[in-house]
Short mmCIF file of C-alpha atoms in Angstrom, two decimals:
data_model
loop_
_atom_site.label_atom_id
_atom_site.label_comp_id
_atom_site.label_asym_id
_atom_site.label_seq_id
_atom_site.Cartn_x
_atom_site.Cartn_y
_atom_site.Cartn_z
CA MET A 1 0.00 0.00 0.00
CA LEU A 2 1.28 3.47 -0.88
CA ARG A 3 2.24 5.74 2.02
CA PHE A 4 1.97 9.50 1.62
CA VAL A 5 1.18 12.12 4.25
CA LEU A 6 -1.65 14.28 2.92
CA THR A 7 -1.61 17.78 4.36
CA HIS A 8 -4.18 20.49 3.68
CA ARG A 9 -1.82 22.33 1.31
CA ARG A 10 -1.04 19.14 -0.61
CA ALA A 11 -4.75 18.36 -0.82
CA VAL A 12 -5.43 21.77 -2.38
CA MET A 13 -2.64 21.28 -4.91
CA LEU A 14 -3.89 17.80 -5.73
CA MET A 15 -7.44 19.06 -6.26
CA VAL A 16 -6.15 21.64 -8.76
CA LEU A 17 -4.37 18.79 -10.57
CA VAL A 18 -7.56 16.69 -10.37
CA ALA A 19 -9.60 19.50 -11.96
CA LEU A 20 -7.05 19.76 -14.77
CA MET A 21 -7.13 16.00 -15.36
CA TRP A 22 -10.94 15.95 -15.38
CA SER A 23 -10.98 18.80 -17.89
CA THR A 24 -9.13 16.84 -20.60
CA ALA A 25 -12.20 14.78 -21.63
CA GLY A 26 -13.63 17.41 -23.96
CA VAL A 27 -10.54 18.18 -25.99
CA VAL A 28 -9.55 14.50 -26.28
CA THR A 29 -13.07 13.53 -27.40
CA ARG A 30 -12.92 16.10 -30.19
CA HIS A 31 -9.92 14.26 -31.69
CA LEU A 32 -11.64 10.87 -31.97
CA GLU A 33 -11.83 9.53 -35.53
CA SER A 34 -14.78 7.13 -35.61
CA ALA A 35 -15.90 6.18 -32.08
CA ARG A 36 -19.25 7.77 -31.18
CA THR A 37 -21.70 8.07 -28.25
CA PHE A 38 -21.99 4.75 -26.40
CA GLU A 39 -18.79 3.31 -27.83
CA VAL A 40 -16.89 6.30 -26.45
CA THR A 41 -18.40 5.62 -23.04
CA PHE A 42 -17.73 1.88 -23.21
CA TRP A 43 -14.02 2.19 -23.98
CA ARG A 44 -13.40 4.90 -21.38
CA SER A 45 -15.25 2.94 -18.67
CA PHE A 46 -13.52 -0.30 -19.71
CA PHE A 47 -10.06 1.23 -19.38
CA THR A 48 -11.10 2.84 -16.11
CA VAL A 49 -11.89 -0.62 -14.75
CA LEU A 50 -8.52 -1.97 -15.88
CA SER A 51 -6.73 1.01 -14.34
CA LEU A 52 -8.53 0.75 -11.00
CA LEU A 53 -7.85 -2.99 -10.77
CA VAL A 54 -4.18 -2.03 -10.62
CA ILE A 55 -4.47 1.23 -8.65
CA LEU A 56 -6.79 0.09 -5.85
CA PRO A 57 -4.53 -2.63 -4.39
CA LEU A 58 -1.65 -0.12 -4.37
CA PHE A 59 -3.77 2.59 -2.78
CA LYS A 60 -5.99 0.60 -0.41
CA GLY A 61 -4.15 -2.70 0.05
CA ARG A 62 -4.91 -6.19 -1.24
CA THR A 63 -7.93 -6.60 1.02
CA VAL A 64 -9.88 -3.92 -0.85
CA PHE A 65 -11.68 -6.37 -3.13
CA GLY A 66 -12.83 -8.48 -0.21
CA GLN A 67 -14.11 -5.36 1.54
CA MET A 68 -16.15 -4.46 -1.53
CA LEU A 69 -18.27 -7.58 -1.03
CA LYS A 70 -19.27 -6.29 2.41
CA GLY A 71 -20.37 -2.88 1.16
CA GLY A 72 -24.07 -3.75 1.17
CA THR A 73 -26.91 -1.99 -0.61
CA ALA A 74 -25.46 1.48 -0.08
CA LEU A 75 -22.28 0.61 -1.98
CA TRP A 76 -24.27 -0.69 -4.94
CA LEU A 77 -26.54 2.37 -4.98
CA SER A 78 -23.49 4.63 -4.91
CA SER A 79 -21.91 2.57 -7.69
CA LEU A 80 -25.06 2.93 -9.78
CA CYS A 81 -24.86 6.70 -9.37
CA TRP A 82 -21.24 6.67 -10.49
CA SER A 83 -22.17 4.59 -13.55
CA VAL A 84 -24.82 7.13 -14.55
CA MET A 85 -22.30 9.96 -14.16
CA PHE A 86 -19.67 8.17 -16.26
CA THR A 87 -22.12 7.26 -19.02
CA ALA A 88 -24.12 10.50 -19.28
CA PHE A 89 -21.01 12.68 -19.29
CA MET A 90 -19.39 11.07 -22.31
CA VAL A 91 -22.63 10.73 -24.25
CA ALA A 92 -23.40 14.42 -23.61
CA LEU A 93 -19.98 15.42 -24.98
CA THR A 94 -20.91 13.82 -28.30
CA LEU A 95 -24.23 15.70 -28.46
CA THR A 96 -23.39 19.28 -27.49
CA THR A 97 -20.46 21.60 -26.82
CA VAL A 98 -17.95 21.01 -24.05
CA ALA A 99 -18.86 24.36 -22.48
CA ASN A 100 -22.55 23.42 -22.30
CA VAL A 101 -21.76 20.10 -20.64
CA LEU A 102 -19.34 21.54 -18.09
CA VAL A 103 -21.57 24.44 -17.06
CA THR A 104 -24.55 22.10 -16.72
CA MET A 105 -22.49 19.76 -14.55
CA ALA A 106 -21.59 22.70 -12.31
CA LEU A 107 -25.18 22.70 -11.05
CA GLY A 108 -24.25 19.71 -8.89
CA PRO A 109 -23.88 21.54 -5.55
CA LEU A 110 -27.24 23.28 -5.98
CA LEU A 111 -29.02 20.05 -6.92
CA THR A 112 -27.35 18.40 -3.94
CA ALA A 113 -28.86 21.07 -1.69
CA LEU A 114 -32.31 20.41 -3.17
CA SER A 115 -31.83 16.67 -2.73
CA ALA A 116 -30.81 17.16 0.88
CA ARG A 117 -33.91 19.28 1.44
CA ALA A 118 -36.16 16.60 -0.06
CA PHE A 119 -34.72 13.54 1.66
CA THR A 120 -33.21 14.83 4.91
CA SER A 121 -33.94 17.49 7.51
CA TYR A 122 -31.55 19.94 5.84
CA ARG A 123 -32.98 23.43 5.45
CA ILE A 124 -31.78 25.37 2.41
CA PRO A 125 -30.49 28.81 3.44
CA ALA A 126 -31.59 31.96 1.63
CA ARG A 127 -28.18 32.34 -0.05
CA THR A 128 -28.58 28.94 -1.72
CA TRP A 129 -32.09 29.75 -2.96
CA LEU A 130 -30.64 32.94 -4.47
CA ALA A 131 -27.81 30.96 -6.07
CA ILE A 132 -30.33 28.50 -7.56
CA ALA A 133 -32.34 31.39 -9.03
CA LEU A 134 -29.24 33.07 -10.50
CA ALA A 135 -27.97 29.78 -11.92
CA GLY A 136 -31.35 29.24 -13.57
CA VAL A 137 -31.13 32.66 -15.19
CA GLY A 138 -27.61 31.83 -16.35
CA ILE A 139 -28.73 28.57 -17.97
CA VAL A 140 -31.56 30.34 -19.82
CA TRP A 141 -29.09 33.02 -20.93
CA MET A 142 -26.70 30.34 -22.22
CA TYR A 143 -29.23 28.79 -24.53
CA GLY A 144 -31.11 31.90 -25.54
CA GLY A 145 -28.43 32.88 -28.04
CA GLN A 146 -27.46 29.47 -29.41
CA ALA A 147 -28.23 28.12 -32.86
CA ASN A 148 -29.67 24.62 -33.35
CA LEU A 149 -31.29 24.89 -29.95
CA SER A 150 -33.07 21.52 -29.98
CA ALA A 151 -29.84 19.59 -30.53
CA GLN A 152 -28.06 21.59 -27.83
CA LEU A 153 -30.89 20.97 -25.36
CA THR A 154 -30.75 17.22 -25.99
CA GLY A 155 -27.10 17.15 -25.03
CA THR A 156 -27.76 19.36 -22.04
CA LEU A 157 -30.57 17.14 -20.75
CA VAL A 158 -28.20 14.17 -20.93
CA ALA A 159 -25.50 16.21 -19.16
CA LEU A 160 -28.03 17.13 -16.47
CA LEU A 161 -28.10 13.47 -15.46
CA VAL A 162 -24.55 13.90 -14.14
CA PRO A 163 -25.31 16.42 -11.35
CA ILE A 164 -28.60 14.61 -10.60
CA ALA A 165 -26.69 11.34 -10.10
CA ALA A 166 -24.05 13.17 -8.07
CA ALA A 167 -26.73 14.63 -5.79
CA SER A 168 -28.31 11.19 -5.43
CA ASN A 169 -24.91 9.73 -4.58
CA TRP A 170 -24.44 12.33 -1.84
CA THR A 171 -27.87 11.50 -0.42
CA VAL A 172 -27.07 7.77 -0.33
CA VAL A 173 -23.75 8.40 1.41
CA GLN A 174 -25.27 10.78 3.98
CA HIS A 175 -28.17 8.45 4.72
CA SER A 176 -25.81 5.52 5.21
CA GLN A 177 -23.50 7.45 7.49
CA ALA A 178 -26.48 8.60 9.56
CA HIS A 179 -27.32 4.92 10.12
CA GLY A 180 -23.78 3.96 11.09
CA GLN A 181 -22.68 2.56 7.74
CA LYS A 182 -19.64 4.05 6.05
CA ILE A 183 -19.29 3.75 2.28
CA ASP A 184 -15.82 3.59 0.76
CA LEU A 185 -16.35 5.67 -2.36
CA ILE A 186 -13.18 4.54 -4.11
CA PRO A 187 -14.34 0.91 -4.62
CA ALA A 188 -17.74 2.35 -5.58
CA VAL A 189 -16.01 4.13 -8.47
CA LEU A 190 -14.66 0.77 -9.70
CA VAL A 191 -18.05 -0.92 -9.53
CA GLY A 192 -19.65 2.08 -11.23
CA ALA A 193 -17.18 1.86 -14.11
CA MET A 194 -17.90 -1.87 -14.42
CA ILE A 195 -21.64 -1.22 -14.63
CA SER A 196 -21.11 1.55 -17.18
CA SER A 197 -18.94 -0.61 -19.45
CA LEU A 198 -21.30 -3.60 -19.26
CA VAL A 199 -24.43 -1.55 -19.96
CA THR A 200 -22.95 0.42 -22.86
CA LEU A 201 -21.21 -2.47 -24.64
CA PRO A 202 -24.37 -3.83 -26.34
CA LEU A 203 -25.34 -0.29 -27.32
CA ALA A 204 -21.87 0.35 -28.75
CA LEU A 205 -21.89 -2.58 -31.18
CA PRO A 206 -20.58 -2.84 -33.80
CA LEU A 207 -17.36 -1.35 -32.47
CA THR A 208 -15.79 1.04 -34.97
CA ALA A 209 -13.06 2.73 -32.92
CA THR A 210 -9.70 3.05 -34.63
CA PRO A 211 -6.44 2.24 -32.81
CA ASN A 212 -6.00 6.00 -32.35
CA ASP A 213 -9.44 6.24 -30.75
CA ILE A 214 -8.75 3.33 -28.42
CA GLY A 215 -5.45 4.91 -27.37
CA LEU A 216 -7.12 8.23 -26.61
CA LEU A 217 -9.95 6.59 -24.66
CA ALA A 218 -7.46 4.46 -22.74
CA PHE A 219 -5.71 7.71 -21.81
CA LEU A 220 -9.03 9.10 -20.56
CA GLY A 221 -9.84 5.96 -18.61
CA LEU A 222 -6.57 6.18 -16.71
CA THR A 223 -5.75 9.87 -16.39
CA GLN A 224 -9.13 11.60 -16.74
CA LEU A 225 -11.21 9.23 -14.63
CA ALA A 226 -9.44 6.52 -12.61
CA ILE A 227 -6.59 8.53 -11.12
CA PRO A 228 -8.43 11.83 -10.47
CA CYS A 229 -11.49 10.09 -8.97
CA VAL A 230 -9.27 8.26 -6.50
CA LEU A 231 -7.36 11.45 -5.70
CA SER A 232 -10.54 13.52 -5.23
CA VAL A 233 -11.99 11.05 -2.73
CA TRP A 234 -8.66 11.06 -0.91
CA CYS A 235 -8.52 14.87 -0.86
CA ALA A 236 -12.02 14.98 0.62
CA SER A 237 -10.55 13.62 3.86
CA LYS A 238 -8.57 16.87 4.31
CA LEU A 239 -10.69 19.53 2.61
CA LYS A 240 -14.03 20.96 3.63
CA ALA A 241 -17.00 20.61 1.29
CA PRO A 242 -16.89 24.28 0.14
CA GLU A 243 -13.21 23.94 -0.68
CA ILE A 244 -13.86 20.83 -2.76
CA SER A 245 -16.76 22.51 -4.58
CA LEU A 246 -14.78 25.66 -5.39
CA LEU A 247 -11.66 23.84 -6.54
CA ALA A 248 -13.76 21.46 -8.67
CA LEU A 249 -15.13 24.48 -10.56
CA LEU A 250 -11.67 24.86 -12.08
CA GLU A 251 -12.62 21.95 -14.34
CA ILE A 252 -15.01 24.25 -16.19
CA ILE A 253 -12.37 26.91 -16.81
CA PHE A 254 -9.67 24.40 -17.75
CA GLY A 255 -12.05 22.39 -19.93
CA ILE A 256 -13.33 25.34 -21.96
CA LEU A 257 -9.81 26.69 -22.46
CA LEU A 258 -8.39 23.30 -23.49
CA VAL A 259 -11.07 22.59 -26.09
CA TRP A 260 -10.83 26.18 -27.32
CA VAL A 261 -7.07 26.00 -27.82
CA GLY A 262 -6.77 22.30 -28.63
CA ALA A 263 -9.83 21.78 -30.86
CA GLY A 264 -10.93 25.25 -31.95
CA GLU A 265 -14.30 24.97 -30.18
CA ALA A 266 -14.80 28.57 -29.11
CA PRO A 267 -17.73 29.27 -26.76
CA GLY A 268 -20.25 31.89 -27.89
CA ASN A 269 -20.95 35.07 -25.95
CA SER A 270 -24.18 33.69 -24.52
CA VAL A 271 -22.31 30.67 -23.15
CA LEU A 272 -19.58 32.82 -21.66
CA TYR A 273 -21.97 35.29 -20.00
CA GLY A 274 -24.55 32.73 -18.91
CA GLY A 275 -21.84 30.34 -17.72
CA ALA A 276 -20.14 33.15 -15.80
CA LEU A 277 -23.43 33.85 -14.01
CA VAL A 278 -23.82 30.17 -13.08
CA ILE A 279 -20.26 29.90 -11.80
CA GLY A 280 -20.54 33.23 -9.98
CA ALA A 281 -23.69 32.04 -8.21
CA LEU A 282 -21.94 28.85 -7.13
CA VAL A 283 -18.85 30.68 -5.89
CA MET A 284 -21.00 33.17 -3.96
CA ASN A 285 -22.99 30.38 -2.33
CA GLU A 286 -19.93 28.38 -1.29
CA ILE A 287 -17.95 31.36 0.04
CA LEU A 288 -20.88 32.72 2.06
CA GLY A 289 -21.57 29.27 3.44
CA TRP A 290 -17.91 28.82 4.33
CA LYS A 291 -17.75 32.17 6.12
CA GLY A 292 -20.97 31.43 7.95
CA LYS A 293 -19.47 28.25 9.45
CA SER A 294 -16.10 29.77 10.33
#
């Protein structure tokens, strides 16, 4: 098992690296030659499984696979949420712009607050209601000035499954912890990738990916999903929730810049302004919440 002392400063630096690694999906996807929609998801999830089968024993010890069998219903529900996130994200990237997908995914913290309100005793503060309203305005602004609106909305609706699944995952974890059951999210990532690859394989046939495509998707499976997901769960042990949320927003900035520079996919003004309003609402909500607890 790997030994490394994780301090708060190192956790912050790692989360910046994690956000950068997450952000590579868009630009890499734009350089695929023939793989499309479900095949893209299958190969990335497949290589994520292979990567985690090697990484997990190094990170958690050889007993990790035996512990997975004792995870119970909560582990499988969390894994199902991960599989939805993995699948919907890649499919959405093939249907709409990278900027649309990333900004839509940024709604995760706000949807998590709504989920907590619906399924727990959590009361949403006024600042979060304001952030939800502003983010809604930002989303409408984003799409108000885009051409081919119906196609863009289809991709966005698929992308919306990612923050919905993330909010559901949070609810499962919180409910389990409240009842004395602790879920190890890192093995849940592995099971989620397995589910994603198994479900999308029949939908991906016949496979048409070129060797170049397979190489790029193998790169994503290892460096855009397996490694950063493990690191993000690890960093969560040292960082507070607002810190994680704010640092994760860097994925949007990195992702839009990378696909702009690396694939020539420039975001329109409506996306930039509407996206800025969404991100600003999230930053405001997290900072005010952080100050209120300090």
